[in-house]
Amino acid sequence: MKKEKQNIADVEFIFREAERFALMPPPNLIRHLRENRVDTFAVLNRPAGGILFCGRAAYNRFYEIANRTIKHGSMEAKKFGRRDYVRALRATFIELFIEGGKKINKSSVLKLVNRAKLLSSEGLIHVIHHIPCVLFYEKEPATFTAGPVTFRRTDKFLADYNHAVEAYHESNLKAFANALHQRRPDLSEGEILLKATCFADTHIGMIRDYYREYDWVASVTIALCHPALSKSRAECVVDAALNVLCLFVQSYTERYCRANAPDAPFETCELVSIKNKFAML
């Protein structure tokens, strides 16, 4: 069966299953879910709220459509993960066939596939990752490059990016204060500012402490792709740069590692730069 026909068959099956679950009387649905736990979390989210059960068999068909559409090594696979595309497929299915009432045919299924690609691409970002590392003991040079990776001594990194760290601190303070205004209208402006400042100071203090546990910071730019892929690619690039350094700087090479690698001693609190502003992925 050709890919297009398989996709149509899968969409038809998903629709039939969603319709079958929707028509179940509540007592029957509850009994079914108790007897078939695998279907409990196989749901589609409606944009206005609420869920639509479709069953695990239908839920898995979204992955089959994704496997046929996003081929390994393709341009799409380099930009976003299969899981992101499947999530977009589910949202688009609801939009087109449940909310929109479109008939299932070659044209509408093609629209489903392409619309999901577009949705998956909307979350792509251009990121500079700043990953703490352990390297040699020498403090000079304070900055050097290895391929696409720039290594800085941690004290130099924190000094060079102090303005960005302070801006990130300020944005967290404002965001937490705004949230407190909504959740705790009984608090005075002074109390809100005090609590928000305490939160922002604690958060930025944990980040600074995390970086100071390492002597170096590796910065690497990753082109447009999904955040999860961006992080894993950045880690791969830094690992490769560390391996190259082991060949040319052969003192204490057993120390060379990046944060968040297997056996690294500290949990991650890593910063990234997005549009010249710090954030955390």
PDB file of C-alpha atoms in Angstrom:
ATOM      1  CA  MET A   1       0.000   0.000   0.000  1.00  0.00           C
ATOM      2  CA  LYS A   2       1.343   3.439  -0.905  1.00  0.00           C
ATOM      3  CA  LYS A   3       2.197   5.935   1.817  1.00  0.00           C
ATOM      4  CA  GLU A   4      -0.751   8.223   0.971  1.00  0.00           C
ATOM      5  CA  LYS A   5      -3.259   5.360   1.165  1.00  0.00           C
ATOM      6  CA  GLN A   6      -1.761   4.125   4.434  1.00  0.00           C
ATOM      7  CA  ASN A   7      -2.083   7.618   5.892  1.00  0.00           C
ATOM      8  CA  ILE A   8      -5.728   7.844   4.819  1.00  0.00           C
ATOM      9  CA  ALA A   9      -6.458   4.412   6.313  1.00  0.00           C
ATOM     10  CA  ASP A  10      -4.805   5.426   9.581  1.00  0.00           C
ATOM     11  CA  VAL A  11      -6.740   8.699   9.819  1.00  0.00           C
ATOM     12  CA  GLU A  12     -10.011   6.874   9.103  1.00  0.00           C
ATOM     13  CA  PHE A  13      -9.224   4.352  11.846  1.00  0.00           C
ATOM     14  CA  ILE A  14      -8.381   7.101  14.347  1.00  0.00           C
ATOM     15  CA  PHE A  15     -11.629   8.910  13.536  1.00  0.00           C
ATOM     16  CA  ARG A  16     -13.723   5.740  13.917  1.00  0.00           C
ATOM     17  CA  GLU A  17     -12.145   4.947  17.262  1.00  0.00           C
ATOM     18  CA  ALA A  18     -12.591   8.510  18.542  1.00  0.00           C
ATOM     19  CA  GLU A  19     -16.232   8.375  17.465  1.00  0.00           C
ATOM     20  CA  ARG A  20     -16.706   4.987  19.144  1.00  0.00           C
ATOM     21  CA  PHE A  21     -15.366   6.264  22.453  1.00  0.00           C
ATOM     22  CA  ALA A  22     -17.379   9.491  22.194  1.00  0.00           C
ATOM     23  CA  LEU A  23     -20.621   7.514  21.796  1.00  0.00           C
ATOM     24  CA  MET A  24     -19.987   5.301  24.831  1.00  0.00           C
ATOM     25  CA  PRO A  25     -22.330   6.031  27.758  1.00  0.00           C
ATOM     26  CA  PRO A  26     -20.240   7.280  30.727  1.00  0.00           C
ATOM     27  CA  PRO A  27     -20.694   4.063  32.796  1.00  0.00           C
ATOM     28  CA  ASN A  28     -19.575   1.961  29.824  1.00  0.00           C
ATOM     29  CA  LEU A  29     -16.568   4.222  29.217  1.00  0.00           C
ATOM     30  CA  ILE A  30     -15.510   4.011  32.851  1.00  0.00           C
ATOM     31  CA  ARG A  31     -15.841   0.231  32.825  1.00  0.00           C
ATOM     32  CA  HIS A  32     -13.875  -0.009  29.570  1.00  0.00           C
ATOM     33  CA  LEU A  33     -11.022   2.112  30.931  1.00  0.00           C
ATOM     34  CA  ARG A  34     -10.874   0.041  34.108  1.00  0.00           C
ATOM     35  CA  GLU A  35     -10.663  -3.147  32.080  1.00  0.00           C
ATOM     36  CA  ASN A  36      -8.292  -1.679  29.452  1.00  0.00           C
ATOM     37  CA  ARG A  37      -5.777   0.465  31.314  1.00  0.00           C
ATOM     38  CA  VAL A  38      -3.730   0.903  28.160  1.00  0.00           C
ATOM     39  CA  ASP A  39      -6.463   3.197  26.774  1.00  0.00           C
ATOM     40  CA  THR A  40      -6.604   5.458  29.831  1.00  0.00           C
ATOM     41  CA  PHE A  41      -4.093   8.043  28.627  1.00  0.00           C
ATOM     42  CA  ALA A  42      -4.699   7.635  24.891  1.00  0.00           C
ATOM     43  CA  VAL A  43      -6.523  10.944  24.565  1.00  0.00           C
ATOM     44  CA  LEU A  44      -6.716  13.924  22.218  1.00  0.00           C
ATOM     45  CA  ASN A  45      -6.807  17.420  23.719  1.00  0.00           C
ATOM     46  CA  ARG A  46      -9.451  19.841  22.518  1.00  0.00           C
ATOM     47  CA  PRO A  47      -8.201  23.433  22.049  1.00  0.00           C
ATOM     48  CA  ALA A  48     -11.073  24.874  24.137  1.00  0.00           C
ATOM     49  CA  GLY A  49     -10.482  22.358  26.926  1.00  0.00           C
ATOM     50  CA  GLY A  50     -11.532  18.795  27.556  1.00  0.00           C
ATOM     51  CA  ILE A  51     -10.287  15.521  26.124  1.00  0.00           C
ATOM     52  CA  LEU A  52     -11.428  12.980  23.570  1.00  0.00           C
ATOM     53  CA  PHE A  53     -10.563   9.316  24.123  1.00  0.00           C
ATOM     54  CA  CYS A  54      -9.383   7.423  21.056  1.00  0.00           C
ATOM     55  CA  GLY A  55      -7.781   4.256  22.450  1.00  0.00           C
ATOM     56  CA  ARG A  56      -4.175   3.101  22.313  1.00  0.00           C
ATOM     57  CA  ALA A  57      -4.481   1.380  18.929  1.00  0.00           C
ATOM     58  CA  ALA A  58      -5.628   4.620  17.291  1.00  0.00           C
ATOM     59  CA  TYR A  59      -3.142   6.677  19.314  1.00  0.00           C
ATOM     60  CA  ASN A  60      -0.293   4.586  17.920  1.00  0.00           C
ATOM     61  CA  ARG A  61      -1.406   5.302  14.357  1.00  0.00           C
ATOM     62  CA  PHE A  62      -0.140   8.871  14.758  1.00  0.00           C
ATOM     63  CA  TYR A  63       3.347   7.426  15.275  1.00  0.00           C
ATOM     64  CA  GLU A  64       2.975   5.306  12.149  1.00  0.00           C
ATOM     65  CA  ILE A  65       2.054   8.386  10.105  1.00  0.00           C
ATOM     66  CA  ALA A  66       5.065  10.180  11.589  1.00  0.00           C
ATOM     67  CA  ASN A  67       7.397   7.290  10.727  1.00  0.00           C
ATOM     68  CA  ARG A  68       6.274   7.388   7.104  1.00  0.00           C
ATOM     69  CA  THR A  69       6.523  11.174   6.898  1.00  0.00           C
ATOM     70  CA  ILE A  70       9.655  12.100   8.866  1.00  0.00           C
ATOM     71  CA  LYS A  71      12.410   9.926   7.459  1.00  0.00           C
ATOM     72  CA  HIS A  72      15.692   9.467   9.317  1.00  0.00           C
ATOM     73  CA  GLY A  73      18.244  11.961   8.017  1.00  0.00           C
ATOM     74  CA  SER A  74      15.628  14.138   6.301  1.00  0.00           C
ATOM     75  CA  MET A  75      15.574  17.919   6.661  1.00  0.00           C
ATOM     76  CA  GLU A  76      12.573  17.670   8.992  1.00  0.00           C
ATOM     77  CA  ALA A  77      14.304  15.094  11.206  1.00  0.00           C
ATOM     78  CA  LYS A  78      17.205  17.512  11.611  1.00  0.00           C
ATOM     79  CA  LYS A  79      14.897  20.305  12.760  1.00  0.00           C
ATOM     80  CA  PHE A  80      12.442  18.639  15.125  1.00  0.00           C
ATOM     81  CA  GLY A  81      11.926  15.313  16.865  1.00  0.00           C
ATOM     82  CA  ARG A  82       9.364  12.666  15.996  1.00  0.00           C
ATOM     83  CA  ARG A  83       7.585  13.215  19.302  1.00  0.00           C
ATOM     84  CA  ASP A  84       7.076  16.892  18.455  1.00  0.00           C
ATOM     85  CA  TYR A  85       5.643  15.975  15.074  1.00  0.00           C
ATOM     86  CA  VAL A  86       3.279  13.403  16.606  1.00  0.00           C
ATOM     87  CA  ARG A  87       2.060  16.028  19.063  1.00  0.00           C
ATOM     88  CA  ALA A  88       1.400  18.373  16.137  1.00  0.00           C
ATOM     89  CA  LEU A  89      -0.416  15.599  14.243  1.00  0.00           C
ATOM     90  CA  ARG A  90      -2.798  15.070  17.150  1.00  0.00           C
ATOM     91  CA  ALA A  91      -3.530  18.792  17.436  1.00  0.00           C
ATOM     92  CA  THR A  92      -4.086  19.110  13.681  1.00  0.00           C
ATOM     93  CA  PHE A  93      -6.334  16.038  13.599  1.00  0.00           C
ATOM     94  CA  ILE A  94      -8.616  17.680  16.170  1.00  0.00           C
ATOM     95  CA  GLU A  95      -8.502  20.977  14.268  1.00  0.00           C
ATOM     96  CA  LEU A  96      -9.362  19.501  10.857  1.00  0.00           C
ATOM     97  CA  PHE A  97     -11.556  16.469  11.440  1.00  0.00           C
ATOM     98  CA  ILE A  98     -13.151  16.918  14.870  1.00  0.00           C
ATOM     99  CA  GLU A  99     -13.589  20.677  15.193  1.00  0.00           C
ATOM    100  CA  GLY A 100     -13.499  21.458  11.456  1.00  0.00           C
ATOM    101  CA  GLY A 101     -15.616  18.527  10.296  1.00  0.00           C
ATOM    102  CA  LYS A 102     -13.541  17.945   7.153  1.00  0.00           C
ATOM    103  CA  LYS A 103     -14.079  14.774   5.153  1.00  0.00           C
ATOM    104  CA  ILE A 104     -11.219  12.304   5.215  1.00  0.00           C
ATOM    105  CA  ASN A 105      -9.724  12.098   1.739  1.00  0.00           C
ATOM    106  CA  LYS A 106      -6.377  12.445  -0.004  1.00  0.00           C
ATOM    107  CA  SER A 107      -6.480  16.242   0.086  1.00  0.00           C
ATOM    108  CA  SER A 108      -7.437  16.627   3.751  1.00  0.00           C
ATOM    109  CA  VAL A 109      -4.939  14.002   4.943  1.00  0.00           C
ATOM    110  CA  LEU A 110      -2.175  15.722   2.964  1.00  0.00           C
ATOM    111  CA  LYS A 111      -3.192  18.949   4.687  1.00  0.00           C
ATOM    112  CA  LEU A 112      -2.938  17.143   8.039  1.00  0.00           C
ATOM    113  CA  VAL A 113       0.605  15.982   7.284  1.00  0.00           C
ATOM    114  CA  ASN A 114       1.803  19.377   6.032  1.00  0.00           C
ATOM    115  CA  ARG A 115       0.027  21.405   8.712  1.00  0.00           C
ATOM    116  CA  ALA A 116       1.678  19.266  11.396  1.00  0.00           C
ATOM    117  CA  LYS A 117       5.084  19.981   9.836  1.00  0.00           C
ATOM    118  CA  LEU A 118       4.329  23.688  10.009  1.00  0.00           C
ATOM    119  CA  LEU A 119       3.241  23.484  13.645  1.00  0.00           C
ATOM    120  CA  SER A 120       6.376  21.525  14.548  1.00  0.00           C
ATOM    121  CA  SER A 121       8.541  24.154  12.857  1.00  0.00           C
ATOM    122  CA  GLU A 122       6.973  27.037  14.788  1.00  0.00           C
ATOM    123  CA  GLY A 123       8.871  26.081  17.940  1.00  0.00           C
ATOM    124  CA  LEU A 124      12.309  26.158  16.288  1.00  0.00           C
ATOM    125  CA  ILE A 125      14.869  28.445  17.896  1.00  0.00           C
ATOM    126  CA  HIS A 126      18.440  29.632  17.347  1.00  0.00           C
ATOM    127  CA  VAL A 127      20.343  29.021  20.588  1.00  0.00           C
ATOM    128  CA  ILE A 128      23.783  29.556  22.097  1.00  0.00           C
ATOM    129  CA  HIS A 129      24.304  26.911  24.798  1.00  0.00           C
ATOM    130  CA  HIS A 130      26.615  27.649  27.740  1.00  0.00           C
ATOM    131  CA  ILE A 131      27.727  24.317  29.186  1.00  0.00           C
ATOM    132  CA  PRO A 132      30.069  24.126  32.211  1.00  0.00           C
ATOM    133  CA  CYS A 133      33.128  21.896  31.786  1.00  0.00           C
ATOM    134  CA  VAL A 134      36.121  20.530  33.631  1.00  0.00           C
ATOM    135  CA  LEU A 135      39.420  20.999  31.758  1.00  0.00           C
ATOM    136  CA  PHE A 136      43.072  21.536  32.632  1.00  0.00           C
ATOM    137  CA  TYR A 137      44.179  23.419  35.753  1.00  0.00           C
ATOM    138  CA  GLU A 138      45.969  26.238  33.906  1.00  0.00           C
ATOM    139  CA  LYS A 139      44.181  29.597  33.980  1.00  0.00           C
ATOM    140  CA  GLU A 140      45.701  30.918  30.759  1.00  0.00           C
ATOM    141  CA  PRO A 141      44.514  31.460  28.151  1.00  0.00           C
ATOM    142  CA  ALA A 142      41.235  32.560  29.729  1.00  0.00           C
ATOM    143  CA  THR A 143      39.475  32.087  26.377  1.00  0.00           C
ATOM    144  CA  PHE A 144      40.157  29.796  23.425  1.00  0.00           C
ATOM    145  CA  THR A 145      38.237  28.024  20.680  1.00  0.00           C
ATOM    146  CA  ALA A 146      38.128  24.416  19.507  1.00  0.00           C
ATOM    147  CA  GLY A 147      36.186  24.260  16.271  1.00  0.00           C
ATOM    148  CA  PRO A 148      32.727  25.798  16.824  1.00  0.00           C
ATOM    149  CA  VAL A 149      33.122  25.772  20.624  1.00  0.00           C
ATOM    150  CA  THR A 150      34.422  28.725  22.638  1.00  0.00           C
ATOM    151  CA  PHE A 151      35.846  27.851  26.060  1.00  0.00           C
ATOM    152  CA  ARG A 152      36.066  30.518  28.783  1.00  0.00           C
ATOM    153  CA  ARG A 153      37.235  30.392  32.364  1.00  0.00           C
ATOM    154  CA  THR A 154      34.092  30.483  34.494  1.00  0.00           C
ATOM    155  CA  ASP A 155      34.993  33.749  36.213  1.00  0.00           C
ATOM    156  CA  LYS A 156      35.511  35.371  32.798  1.00  0.00           C
ATOM    157  CA  PHE A 157      32.229  33.917  31.499  1.00  0.00           C
ATOM    158  CA  LEU A 158      30.290  35.302  34.471  1.00  0.00           C
ATOM    159  CA  ALA A 159      31.990  38.688  34.058  1.00  0.00           C
ATOM    160  CA  ASP A 160      31.449  38.832  30.286  1.00  0.00           C
ATOM    161  CA  TYR A 161      27.780  37.885  30.607  1.00  0.00           C
ATOM    162  CA  ASN A 162      27.023  39.697  33.860  1.00  0.00           C
ATOM    163  CA  HIS A 163      24.647  42.109  32.093  1.00  0.00           C
ATOM    164  CA  ALA A 164      22.684  39.163  30.645  1.00  0.00           C
ATOM    165  CA  VAL A 165      22.580  37.407  34.023  1.00  0.00           C
ATOM    166  CA  GLU A 166      21.252  40.569  35.677  1.00  0.00           C
ATOM    167  CA  ALA A 167      18.634  41.007  32.937  1.00  0.00           C
ATOM    168  CA  TYR A 168      17.558  37.373  33.438  1.00  0.00           C
ATOM    169  CA  HIS A 169      17.336  37.997  37.189  1.00  0.00           C
ATOM    170  CA  GLU A 170      15.149  41.061  36.597  1.00  0.00           C
ATOM    171  CA  SER A 171      12.828  39.203  34.210  1.00  0.00           C
ATOM    172  CA  ASN A 172      12.345  36.426  36.786  1.00  0.00           C
ATOM    173  CA  LEU A 173      11.622  38.968  39.507  1.00  0.00           C
ATOM    174  CA  LYS A 174       8.940  40.670  37.386  1.00  0.00           C
ATOM    175  CA  ALA A 175       7.375  37.377  36.290  1.00  0.00           C
ATOM    176  CA  PHE A 176       7.133  36.078  39.861  1.00  0.00           C
ATOM    177  CA  ALA A 177       5.767  39.415  41.111  1.00  0.00           C
ATOM    178  CA  ASN A 178       3.076  39.395  38.409  1.00  0.00           C
ATOM    179  CA  ALA A 179       2.108  35.842  39.363  1.00  0.00           C
ATOM    180  CA  LEU A 180       1.860  36.832  43.042  1.00  0.00           C
ATOM    181  CA  HIS A 181      -0.393  39.770  42.144  1.00  0.00           C
ATOM    182  CA  GLN A 182      -2.848  37.301  40.616  1.00  0.00           C
ATOM    183  CA  ARG A 183      -2.574  34.509  43.199  1.00  0.00           C
ATOM    184  CA  ARG A 184      -2.243  36.605  46.368  1.00  0.00           C
ATOM    185  CA  PRO A 185      -4.268  39.837  46.031  1.00  0.00           C
ATOM    186  CA  ASP A 186      -4.190  40.088  49.853  1.00  0.00           C
ATOM    187  CA  LEU A 187      -0.457  40.923  49.826  1.00  0.00           C
ATOM    188  CA  SER A 188       0.806  44.503  49.817  1.00  0.00           C
ATOM    189  CA  GLU A 189       3.159  45.814  47.120  1.00  0.00           C
ATOM    190  CA  GLY A 190       6.019  45.682  49.604  1.00  0.00           C
ATOM    191  CA  GLU A 191       5.311  42.061  50.532  1.00  0.00           C
ATOM    192  CA  ILE A 192       5.064  41.044  46.880  1.00  0.00           C
ATOM    193  CA  LEU A 193       8.350  42.774  46.051  1.00  0.00           C
ATOM    194  CA  LEU A 194      10.059  41.112  49.020  1.00  0.00           C
ATOM    195  CA  LYS A 195       8.864  37.615  48.079  1.00  0.00           C
ATOM    196  CA  ALA A 196       9.630  38.111  44.370  1.00  0.00           C
ATOM    197  CA  THR A 197      13.119  39.418  45.150  1.00  0.00           C
ATOM    198  CA  CYS A 198      13.805  36.464  47.451  1.00  0.00           C
ATOM    199  CA  PHE A 199      12.719  34.023  44.738  1.00  0.00           C
ATOM    200  CA  ALA A 200      14.739  35.731  41.974  1.00  0.00           C
ATOM    201  CA  ASP A 201      17.836  36.049  44.182  1.00  0.00           C
ATOM    202  CA  THR A 202      17.648  32.373  45.170  1.00  0.00           C
ATOM    203  CA  HIS A 203      17.184  31.253  41.569  1.00  0.00           C
ATOM    204  CA  ILE A 204      20.074  33.286  40.153  1.00  0.00           C
ATOM    205  CA  GLY A 205      22.239  32.303  43.143  1.00  0.00           C
ATOM    206  CA  MET A 206      21.717  28.612  42.359  1.00  0.00           C
ATOM    207  CA  ILE A 207      22.726  29.227  38.743  1.00  0.00           C
ATOM    208  CA  ARG A 208      25.901  31.111  39.717  1.00  0.00           C
ATOM    209  CA  ASP A 209      26.814  28.401  42.248  1.00  0.00           C
ATOM    210  CA  TYR A 210      26.223  25.716  39.634  1.00  0.00           C
ATOM    211  CA  TYR A 211      28.612  27.342  37.161  1.00  0.00           C
ATOM    212  CA  ARG A 212      31.240  28.027  39.834  1.00  0.00           C
ATOM    213  CA  GLU A 213      31.484  24.295  40.554  1.00  0.00           C
ATOM    214  CA  TYR A 214      33.259  24.071  37.173  1.00  0.00           C
ATOM    215  CA  ASP A 215      36.405  25.843  35.986  1.00  0.00           C
ATOM    216  CA  TRP A 216      35.332  26.392  32.388  1.00  0.00           C
ATOM    217  CA  VAL A 217      32.241  27.147  30.306  1.00  0.00           C
ATOM    218  CA  ALA A 218      31.834  25.931  26.719  1.00  0.00           C
ATOM    219  CA  SER A 219      29.638  28.102  24.475  1.00  0.00           C
ATOM    220  CA  VAL A 220      28.350  26.703  21.187  1.00  0.00           C
ATOM    221  CA  THR A 221      25.780  28.017  18.714  1.00  0.00           C
ATOM    222  CA  ILE A 222      23.177  25.581  17.364  1.00  0.00           C
ATOM    223  CA  ALA A 223      21.189  26.613  14.295  1.00  0.00           C
ATOM    224  CA  LEU A 224      17.391  26.558  14.073  1.00  0.00           C
ATOM    225  CA  CYS A 225      15.898  23.369  15.505  1.00  0.00           C
ATOM    226  CA  HIS A 226      13.604  22.231  18.316  1.00  0.00           C
ATOM    227  CA  PRO A 227      14.873  22.995  21.866  1.00  0.00           C
ATOM    228  CA  ALA A 228      15.282  19.310  22.831  1.00  0.00           C
ATOM    229  CA  LEU A 229      17.324  18.587  19.697  1.00  0.00           C
ATOM    230  CA  SER A 230      19.300  21.792  20.170  1.00  0.00           C
ATOM    231  CA  LYS A 231      20.438  20.759  23.643  1.00  0.00           C
ATOM    232  CA  SER A 232      21.465  17.231  22.635  1.00  0.00           C
ATOM    233  CA  ARG A 233      23.369  18.558  19.608  1.00  0.00           C
ATOM    234  CA  ALA A 234      25.168  21.124  21.729  1.00  0.00           C
ATOM    235  CA  GLU A 235      26.254  18.389  24.135  1.00  0.00           C
ATOM    236  CA  CYS A 236      27.511  16.239  21.245  1.00  0.00           C
ATOM    237  CA  VAL A 237      29.523  19.147  19.807  1.00  0.00           C
ATOM    238  CA  VAL A 238      31.078  19.947  23.192  1.00  0.00           C
ATOM    239  CA  ASP A 239      31.924  16.262  23.755  1.00  0.00           C
ATOM    240  CA  ALA A 240      33.652  16.186  20.365  1.00  0.00           C
ATOM    241  CA  ALA A 241      35.629  19.338  21.207  1.00  0.00           C
ATOM    242  CA  LEU A 242      36.718  17.811  24.524  1.00  0.00           C
ATOM    243  CA  ASN A 243      37.903  14.680  22.718  1.00  0.00           C
ATOM    244  CA  VAL A 244      39.965  16.827  20.345  1.00  0.00           C
ATOM    245  CA  LEU A 245      41.497  18.690  23.293  1.00  0.00           C
ATOM    246  CA  CYS A 246      42.512  15.368  24.845  1.00  0.00           C
ATOM    247  CA  LEU A 247      44.676  14.721  21.769  1.00  0.00           C
ATOM    248  CA  PHE A 248      46.482  18.062  21.861  1.00  0.00           C
ATOM    249  CA  VAL A 249      46.520  18.995  25.561  1.00  0.00           C
ATOM    250  CA  GLN A 250      47.478  15.757  27.237  1.00  0.00           C
ATOM    251  CA  SER A 251      47.690  16.859  30.869  1.00  0.00           C
ATOM    252  CA  TYR A 252      45.070  15.469  33.249  1.00  0.00           C
ATOM    253  CA  THR A 253      42.842  14.395  30.361  1.00  0.00           C
ATOM    254  CA  GLU A 254      40.928  12.117  32.716  1.00  0.00           C
ATOM    255  CA  ARG A 255      39.417  15.320  34.150  1.00  0.00           C
ATOM    256  CA  TYR A 256      37.927  16.469  30.859  1.00  0.00           C
ATOM    257  CA  CYS A 257      34.141  16.321  30.929  1.00  0.00           C
ATOM    258  CA  ARG A 258      31.102  18.522  30.582  1.00  0.00           C
ATOM    259  CA  ALA A 259      28.317  19.103  33.068  1.00  0.00           C
ATOM    260  CA  ASN A 260      25.304  16.808  32.868  1.00  0.00           C
ATOM    261  CA  ALA A 261      27.391  14.049  31.295  1.00  0.00           C
ATOM    262  CA  PRO A 262      27.229  10.524  32.749  1.00  0.00           C
ATOM    263  CA  ASP A 263      28.865  10.557  36.215  1.00  0.00           C
ATOM    264  CA  ALA A 264      28.948  14.382  36.297  1.00  0.00           C
ATOM    265  CA  PRO A 265      28.530  15.380  39.963  1.00  0.00           C
ATOM    266  CA  PHE A 266      25.940  18.156  39.691  1.00  0.00           C
ATOM    267  CA  GLU A 267      22.455  18.493  38.281  1.00  0.00           C
ATOM    268  CA  THR A 268      22.014  20.858  35.380  1.00  0.00           C
ATOM    269  CA  CYS A 269      21.113  24.547  35.748  1.00  0.00           C
ATOM    270  CA  GLU A 270      22.489  25.597  32.374  1.00  0.00           C
ATOM    271  CA  LEU A 271      21.836  28.912  30.684  1.00  0.00           C
ATOM    272  CA  VAL A 272      21.261  29.498  26.992  1.00  0.00           C
ATOM    273  CA  SER A 273      21.233  32.694  24.937  1.00  0.00           C
ATOM    274  CA  ILE A 274      18.166  33.264  22.751  1.00  0.00           C
ATOM    275  CA  LYS A 275      17.989  36.571  20.861  1.00  0.00           C
ATOM    276  CA  ASN A 276      20.713  38.003  23.136  1.00  0.00           C
ATOM    277  CA  LYS A 277      18.765  37.134  26.301  1.00  0.00           C
ATOM    278  CA  PHE A 278      19.503  34.417  28.845  1.00  0.00           C
ATOM    279  CA  ALA A 279      17.002  31.643  29.464  1.00  0.00           C
ATOM    280  CA  MET A 280      16.914  28.047  30.650  1.00  0.00           C
ATOM    281  CA  LEU A 281      15.768  25.134  28.469  1.00  0.00           C
TER     282      LEU A 281
END
